[in-house]
Amino acid sequence: FQSPKTCGPLENLQRRYGRCLSKSFVGESVPRKERLNAQYHYMLHHCLPGAAQMYDENVEEALYRLYAYFPGVECDAGPEVVDKRMFQLPPDATDRDEVPLDARMAPGCWSRIPKPKRLPSWLSPKDLDHYLKEFKISGFAGGMNWYKALDMNWKATFGERSSVIHVPSLFISGEGDAVIRAHGGAENVRNRMNQTCFNLKGFYLFKGAGHW
């Protein structure tokens, strides 16, 4: 997922995974058949109607799997959904053309990754309970809205791509962060930070850590 230069991030993703959203980058309606063939990507899923509600209703499973899963970890079972398509319509639906294409018909990430047997060593059950309580109060709507605004933010800042950040900056991430790999690797990201941030105080990557 590279930062796009000719279109917004959501449009860029839909060109790769298929058009699951009802409107295109320029506001045109997307045919239902085309949407049904779209592949799953979590950023696109977060933009579907009802995505925040589905996260709210599955907060325990979502946070547990997101925090606990990593490749190679011992799991109780595989993912419930292995079909890569975004939408999974009920097989017994009598009128499939009338089923709404929203988050209710698009299983979230908690259904698409295995369930680990235990939490990682860095996250205690007490800590997880704290996060669960907080998300049950706040809900996921705020976070989902950030994804929905990606293309609007891209348009709003289009003329500022060459701007330099002058305030002191610090970059911290994990060596296994997929976003860093998608942007060309650690050295490429470091070089871009040095070009963009006039007062970069440090660039740190932690071993054994990822995006979360």
Short mmCIF file of C-alpha atoms in Angstrom, two decimals:
data_model
loop_
_atom_site.label_atom_id
_atom_site.label_comp_id
_atom_site.label_asym_id
_atom_site.label_seq_id
_atom_site.Cartn_x
_atom_site.Cartn_y
_atom_site.Cartn_z
CA PHE A 1 0.00 0.00 0.00
CA GLN A 2 2.02 2.94 -1.31
CA SER A 3 1.01 6.57 -0.82
CA PRO A 4 -0.83 7.26 -4.11
CA LYS A 5 0.08 10.21 -6.32
CA THR A 6 -2.85 10.26 -8.75
CA CYS A 7 -5.81 9.32 -6.57
CA GLY A 8 -6.89 8.91 -2.95
CA PRO A 9 -5.78 5.93 -0.82
CA LEU A 10 -9.22 4.28 -0.90
CA GLU A 11 -9.45 4.62 -4.66
CA ASN A 12 -5.93 3.20 -4.90
CA LEU A 13 -6.94 0.18 -2.83
CA GLN A 14 -10.11 -0.39 -4.85
CA ARG A 15 -8.12 -0.45 -8.07
CA ARG A 16 -6.19 -3.35 -6.56
CA TYR A 17 -8.84 -5.23 -4.58
CA GLY A 18 -11.97 -4.32 -6.51
CA ARG A 19 -14.71 -1.79 -5.86
CA CYS A 20 -16.64 -2.67 -2.73
CA LEU A 21 -17.83 0.86 -1.90
CA SER A 22 -21.02 2.19 -3.43
CA LYS A 23 -19.38 5.30 -4.89
CA SER A 24 -16.20 5.70 -6.93
CA PHE A 25 -13.45 8.28 -6.34
CA VAL A 26 -15.31 10.71 -8.62
CA GLY A 27 -18.74 9.98 -7.15
CA GLU A 28 -20.06 7.51 -9.71
CA SER A 29 -22.27 4.62 -8.56
CA VAL A 30 -20.59 1.19 -8.62
CA PRO A 31 -22.64 -1.73 -10.04
CA ARG A 32 -23.70 -4.33 -7.48
CA LYS A 33 -22.11 -7.18 -9.45
CA GLU A 34 -18.77 -5.42 -9.41
CA ARG A 35 -18.99 -4.85 -5.66
CA LEU A 36 -19.78 -8.53 -5.04
CA ASN A 37 -16.51 -9.52 -6.74
CA ALA A 38 -14.36 -7.19 -4.63
CA GLN A 39 -11.68 -8.72 -2.38
CA TYR A 40 -11.36 -8.03 1.34
CA HIS A 41 -9.03 -5.36 2.69
CA TYR A 42 -9.45 -4.11 6.23
CA MET A 43 -9.18 -0.42 5.29
CA LEU A 44 -12.00 -0.77 2.77
CA HIS A 45 -14.04 -2.84 5.21
CA HIS A 46 -13.80 -0.01 7.74
CA CYS A 47 -15.54 2.30 5.24
CA LEU A 48 -18.62 0.14 4.76
CA PRO A 49 -21.92 1.24 6.31
CA GLY A 50 -22.27 -0.35 9.74
CA ALA A 51 -18.57 -1.20 10.18
CA ALA A 52 -18.31 0.56 13.55
CA GLN A 53 -21.43 -1.21 14.82
CA MET A 54 -20.01 -4.61 13.84
CA TYR A 55 -16.78 -3.85 15.71
CA ASP A 56 -18.80 -2.71 18.71
CA GLU A 57 -20.74 -5.97 18.70
CA ASN A 58 -17.60 -8.12 18.34
CA VAL A 59 -15.15 -6.06 20.40
CA GLU A 60 -13.92 -8.98 22.55
CA GLU A 61 -13.11 -11.23 19.61
CA ALA A 62 -11.70 -8.40 17.51
CA LEU A 63 -9.23 -7.09 20.09
CA TYR A 64 -8.20 -10.55 21.28
CA ARG A 65 -7.30 -11.77 17.80
CA LEU A 66 -5.73 -8.51 16.63
CA TYR A 67 -3.45 -8.32 19.64
CA ALA A 68 -2.70 -12.03 20.05
CA TYR A 69 -2.25 -13.28 16.49
CA PHE A 70 1.02 -13.36 14.61
CA PRO A 71 2.35 -15.89 12.07
CA GLY A 72 3.47 -19.07 13.78
CA VAL A 73 1.55 -18.62 17.03
CA GLU A 74 -0.32 -21.68 18.36
CA CYS A 75 -4.02 -21.38 17.61
CA ASP A 76 -7.19 -23.15 18.69
CA ALA A 77 -8.69 -23.07 15.22
CA GLY A 78 -8.29 -21.56 11.80
CA PRO A 79 -10.24 -18.52 10.59
CA GLU A 80 -13.99 -18.91 10.16
CA VAL A 81 -13.85 -17.16 6.78
CA VAL A 82 -11.28 -18.18 4.16
CA ASP A 83 -13.05 -16.75 1.11
CA LYS A 84 -11.11 -13.62 0.12
CA ARG A 85 -14.15 -11.78 -1.19
CA MET A 86 -15.37 -8.84 0.87
CA PHE A 87 -19.04 -9.78 0.91
CA GLN A 88 -20.30 -13.19 2.08
CA LEU A 89 -24.01 -13.39 1.34
CA PRO A 90 -26.12 -15.94 3.25
CA PRO A 91 -26.42 -19.14 1.19
CA ASP A 92 -30.12 -19.39 2.07
CA ALA A 93 -30.97 -15.82 1.01
CA THR A 94 -34.16 -15.99 -1.06
CA ASP A 95 -33.51 -12.76 -2.96
CA ARG A 96 -29.77 -12.17 -3.16
CA ASP A 97 -30.25 -9.00 -5.18
CA GLU A 98 -31.99 -7.36 -2.23
CA VAL A 99 -29.40 -8.21 0.45
CA PRO A 100 -27.72 -4.91 1.49
CA LEU A 101 -23.98 -4.76 0.80
CA ASP A 102 -22.86 -3.36 4.13
CA ALA A 103 -20.66 -4.53 7.00
CA ARG A 104 -23.25 -7.06 8.13
CA MET A 105 -22.53 -9.02 4.93
CA ALA A 106 -18.75 -8.47 5.12
CA PRO A 107 -17.06 -10.47 7.90
CA GLY A 108 -14.49 -8.43 9.79
CA CYS A 109 -10.85 -9.23 10.47
CA TRP A 110 -11.72 -11.21 13.61
CA SER A 111 -13.38 -13.81 11.36
CA ARG A 112 -10.50 -13.90 8.88
CA ILE A 113 -7.55 -14.63 11.18
CA PRO A 114 -7.04 -17.66 13.46
CA LYS A 115 -7.77 -17.50 17.18
CA PRO A 116 -4.57 -17.92 19.26
CA LYS A 117 -4.63 -20.16 22.32
CA ARG A 118 -3.34 -17.42 24.60
CA LEU A 119 -2.44 -13.76 24.83
CA PRO A 120 1.13 -12.67 24.03
CA SER A 121 3.54 -12.20 26.93
CA TRP A 122 3.39 -8.40 26.67
CA LEU A 123 -0.40 -8.23 27.13
CA SER A 124 -1.97 -9.40 30.39
CA PRO A 125 -5.66 -10.32 30.72
CA LYS A 126 -6.03 -7.30 33.01
CA ASP A 127 -4.68 -4.98 30.31
CA LEU A 128 -6.97 -6.48 27.69
CA ASP A 129 -9.96 -6.06 30.01
CA HIS A 130 -9.06 -2.38 30.37
CA TYR A 131 -9.02 -1.88 26.59
CA LEU A 132 -12.31 -3.73 26.24
CA LYS A 133 -13.98 -1.53 28.84
CA GLU A 134 -12.72 1.63 27.17
CA PHE A 135 -13.84 0.58 23.69
CA LYS A 136 -17.24 -0.44 25.02
CA ILE A 137 -17.61 3.13 26.28
CA SER A 138 -16.24 4.99 23.26
CA GLY A 139 -17.17 2.61 20.46
CA PHE A 140 -15.27 2.36 17.17
CA ALA A 141 -17.02 5.11 15.19
CA GLY A 142 -14.21 7.63 15.65
CA GLY A 143 -11.59 5.26 14.32
CA MET A 144 -13.75 4.14 11.42
CA ASN A 145 -14.37 7.76 10.41
CA TRP A 146 -10.61 8.29 10.01
CA TYR A 147 -10.59 5.62 7.29
CA LYS A 148 -13.70 7.02 5.64
CA ALA A 149 -12.01 10.44 5.34
CA LEU A 150 -8.80 9.16 3.71
CA ASP A 151 -9.65 10.31 0.19
CA MET A 152 -11.02 13.63 1.41
CA ASN A 153 -7.82 14.27 3.36
CA TRP A 154 -5.78 13.28 0.32
CA LYS A 155 -7.61 15.87 -1.78
CA ALA A 156 -7.38 18.54 0.92
CA THR A 157 -3.59 18.18 1.26
CA PHE A 158 -2.76 17.53 -2.39
CA GLY A 159 -0.94 20.84 -2.80
CA GLU A 160 1.18 20.29 0.31
CA ARG A 161 2.97 17.10 -0.71
CA SER A 162 6.35 18.84 -0.94
CA SER A 163 5.96 20.70 2.35
CA VAL A 164 8.59 20.26 5.05
CA ILE A 165 7.71 19.63 8.70
CA HIS A 166 9.71 22.02 10.86
CA VAL A 167 8.58 21.04 14.37
CA PRO A 168 10.76 18.47 16.19
CA SER A 169 9.78 14.97 15.05
CA LEU A 170 10.40 11.44 16.31
CA PHE A 171 9.63 8.19 14.46
CA ILE A 172 8.98 5.00 16.45
CA SER A 173 7.72 1.70 15.05
CA GLY A 174 8.37 -2.05 14.97
CA GLU A 175 10.69 -3.90 12.60
CA GLY A 176 7.81 -6.13 11.53
CA ASP A 177 5.43 -3.29 10.67
CA ALA A 178 3.80 -4.16 7.33
CA VAL A 179 3.25 -0.47 6.58
CA ILE A 180 7.02 0.09 6.57
CA ARG A 181 7.51 -2.86 4.21
CA ALA A 182 4.79 -1.48 1.95
CA HIS A 183 6.65 1.82 1.75
CA GLY A 184 9.91 0.27 0.58
CA GLY A 185 11.49 -0.89 3.83
CA ALA A 186 13.14 0.78 6.81
CA GLU A 187 15.92 2.59 4.96
CA ASN A 188 13.54 4.02 2.39
CA VAL A 189 11.23 5.27 5.13
CA ARG A 190 14.18 6.71 7.05
CA ASN A 191 15.36 8.60 3.94
CA ARG A 192 11.87 9.98 3.33
CA MET A 193 11.62 11.09 6.96
CA ASN A 194 14.96 12.90 6.67
CA GLN A 195 13.71 14.67 3.54
CA THR A 196 10.33 15.60 4.99
CA CYS A 197 11.13 16.34 8.64
CA PHE A 198 13.62 19.22 8.97
CA ASN A 199 14.15 18.54 12.67
CA LEU A 200 14.02 14.73 12.95
CA LYS A 201 15.25 13.83 16.43
CA GLY A 202 15.34 10.07 15.97
CA PHE A 203 14.24 7.04 13.99
CA TYR A 204 13.70 3.90 16.10
CA LEU A 205 12.51 0.41 15.15
CA PHE A 206 11.91 -2.15 17.87
CA LYS A 207 12.78 -5.80 17.30
CA GLY A 208 9.96 -8.28 17.63
CA ALA A 209 7.30 -5.59 17.22
CA GLY A 210 4.84 -4.93 14.40
CA HIS A 211 2.18 -2.43 13.48
CA TRP A 212 0.10 -2.90 16.63
#
